[in-house]
Amino acid sequence: MTDGMKSGAGSDPFATDTDDDEKQSKESEEPNEDVGGTAGSSPQPNVGTDSSPDQELQPTSTEESVEDLPYIFDRSSVKSERKATQYFLREETQATEKDALRAVEQELGSDVSLIDLREALVRVGAEHLDEVADELREWGYRFREE
C-alpha cells in the first residue's frame, strides 16, 4: 500500500463510503412517518382535496394535543428534565413538608410526588419573596440587615 496506512484486515477509516452517503441522502429526503404521529399509523392520502404536494400539511388534532401535554404527562419519569439538588431540612421543616404534601394531595384528589411538591414550593416561594424574607428575618437575618 502506498497511502501511508499499514496493510491488514481493517479498512481505511478516512475513506468515504459513497454508498452510505447516497443512502443517508435518500433517507433525509423521505418524510418521517413517525414524527408527531402514533407508532404503527400509516399516512392517509388526501382524497378529494385540492392540495398540492408543495402545500404544508396541517397537524392533526392528535399531533396538536401531544405538543400541548401538561408537564406531568409529557415526561418519561418524575426526574425528567431535572437536576438533582440536595436539601438539608430540619425535622420541623420535614414535618411541614409532609403536611403540605398531604394537603396538596387532598386538594387535588390525586397522589403528588415529593419531587413535584418541592419544585412547586420553590417556584411559588420565588413569587412571594417578601414572605420568604420575613421567614428569614425570624430565623435571625434581621440582625444582619443594615
C-alpha positions as a printed NumPy array, in Angstrom:
array([[  0.   ,   0.   ,   0.   ],
       [  1.275,   3.446,  -0.827],
       [ -1.326,   5.565,   1.039],
       [  0.625,   5.57 ,   4.277],
       [ -1.713,   3.098,   6.008],
       [ -0.495,  -0.274,   7.242],
       [ -1.893,  -3.228,   5.396],
       [ -4.172,  -5.521,   7.3  ],
       [ -7.729,  -6.61 ,   7.91 ],
       [ -9.024,  -3.097,   8.716],
       [-10.272,  -0.627,   6.166],
       [ -9.181,   2.967,   5.666],
       [-11.008,   4.963,   8.411],
       [-10.574,   8.156,   6.376],
       [-12.121,   6.814,   3.184],
       [-15.652,   7.9  ,   2.358],
       [-18.225,   5.295,   1.566],
       [-20.284,   6.699,  -1.301],
       [-22.983,   4.041,  -0.852],
       [-23.614,   5.192,   2.751],
       [-23.671,   8.852,   1.695],
       [-26.246,   8.148,  -1.017],
       [-28.365,   6.094,   1.404],
       [-28.326,   8.875,   4.024],
       [-29.22 ,  11.441,   1.371],
       [-32.215,   9.392,   0.224],
       [-33.362,   8.813,   3.831],
       [-33.232,  12.517,   4.64 ],
       [-35.389,  13.319,   1.603],
       [-38.086,  10.818,   2.595],
       [-40.674,  12.085,   5.109],
       [-40.535,  10.509,   8.534],
       [-43.917,   8.931,   9.203],
       [-43.439,   8.69 ,  12.974],
       [-42.845,  12.4  ,  13.593],
       [-45.754,  13.692,  15.652],
       [-47.855,  10.632,  14.903],
       [-48.529,   7.416,  16.678],
       [-46.46 ,   4.304,  16.17 ],
       [-47.897,   1.969,  13.6  ],
       [-50.024,   4.611,  11.942],
       [-49.917,   4.939,   8.206],
       [-50.209,   8.135,   6.232],
       [-53.621,   8.752,   4.753],
       [-53.878,  10.137,   1.235],
       [-55.639,  13.442,   0.614],
       [-58.576,  12.025,  -1.286],
       [-60.927,  14.612,  -2.701],
       [-58.846,  17.635,  -1.7  ],
       [-57.336,  20.336,  -3.853],
       [-53.973,  20.31 ,  -2.077],
       [-50.724,  20.319,  -3.978],
       [-47.583,  18.436,  -2.925],
       [-45.879,  21.766,  -2.156],
       [-48.582,  22.765,   0.333],
       [-47.707,  22.35 ,   4.021],
       [-49.501,  19.592,   5.892],
       [-51.666,  20.819,   8.753],
       [-51.151,  18.935,  12.052],
       [-53.934,  16.657,  13.11 ],
       [-55.672,  17.086,  16.441],
       [-53.616,  14.169,  17.812],
       [-50.366,  15.923,  16.888],
       [-51.534,  19.18 ,  18.458],
       [-52.55 ,  17.506,  21.7  ],
       [-49.156,  15.761,  22.021],
       [-47.402,  19.138,  21.846],
       [-49.706,  20.677,  24.472],
       [-49.46 ,  17.937,  27.105],
       [-49.011,  19.218,  30.655],
       [-45.588,  18.596,  32.196],
       [-46.55 ,  15.578,  34.334],
       [-47.907,  13.715,  31.287],
       [-45.203,  14.777,  28.835],
       [-42.25 ,  13.486,  30.874],
       [-40.867,   9.955,  30.866],
       [-40.222,   9.945,  34.627],
       [-40.573,  12.261,  37.617],
       [-36.866,  13.096,  37.306],
       [-37.075,  14.096,  33.616],
       [-35.583,  17.486,  32.791],
       [-34.461,  17.951,  36.405],
       [-31.06 ,  18.135,  38.009],
       [-30.529,  16.641,  41.446],
       [-30.383,  19.155,  44.277],
       [-29.527,  18.187,  47.812],
       [-31.723,  19.691,  50.521],
       [-30.838,  19.817,  54.181],
       [-34.021,  20.266,  56.211],
       [-34.594,  20.467,  59.934],
       [-37.078,  17.991,  61.406],
       [-39.795,  20.629,  61.807],
       [-39.415,  21.588,  58.133],
       [-39.639,  17.943,  57.094],
       [-42.87 ,  17.663,  59.074],
       [-44.165,  20.83 ,  57.38 ],
       [-43.26 ,  19.333,  54.003],
       [-45.172,  16.114,  54.778],
       [-48.188,  18.127,  55.928],
       [-48.032,  20.227,  52.777],
       [-47.859,  17.092,  50.624],
       [-50.954,  15.606,  52.28 ],
       [-52.849,  18.891,  51.994],
       [-51.986,  19.331,  48.302],
       [-52.906,  15.715,  47.533],
       [-56.244,  16.236,  49.279],
       [-56.794,  19.492,  47.365],
       [-56.006,  17.847,  44.015],
       [-57.612,  14.496,  44.812],
       [-54.517,  12.797,  43.427],
       [-51.141,  11.483,  44.515],
       [-48.345,  14.031,  44.137],
       [-44.664,  13.142,  44.016],
       [-42.465,  14.73 ,  46.647],
       [-40.147,  15.95 ,  43.882],
       [-43.038,  17.794,  42.203],
       [-44.149,  19.278,  45.513],
       [-40.652,  20.526,  46.331],
       [-40.24 ,  22.187,  42.953],
       [-43.695,  23.77 ,  43.208],
       [-42.851,  25.073,  46.695],
       [-39.639,  26.665,  45.396],
       [-41.421,  28.25 ,  42.43 ],
       [-44.314,  29.599,  44.497],
       [-41.872,  30.791,  47.159],
       [-39.94 ,  32.642,  44.46 ],
       [-43.135,  34.521,  43.626],
       [-43.559,  35.556,  47.293],
       [-40.086,  36.754,  48.195],
       [-41.355,  39.221,  50.777],
       [-42.777,  36.321,  52.799],
       [-39.547,  34.35 ,  52.336],
       [-37.583,  37.363,  53.61 ],
       [-39.926,  37.616,  56.615],
       [-39.278,  33.947,  57.451],
       [-35.531,  34.504,  57.209],
       [-35.795,  37.56 ,  59.463],
       [-37.486,  35.358,  62.074],
       [-34.547,  32.971,  61.816],
       [-32.194,  35.814,  62.739],
       [-31.317,  37.504,  59.475],
       [-32.9  ,  40.687,  60.849],
       [-29.716,  41.137,  62.895],
       [-27.65 ,  41.246,  59.709],
       [-29.798,  43.854,  57.983],
       [-28.369,  47.36 ,  57.692]])
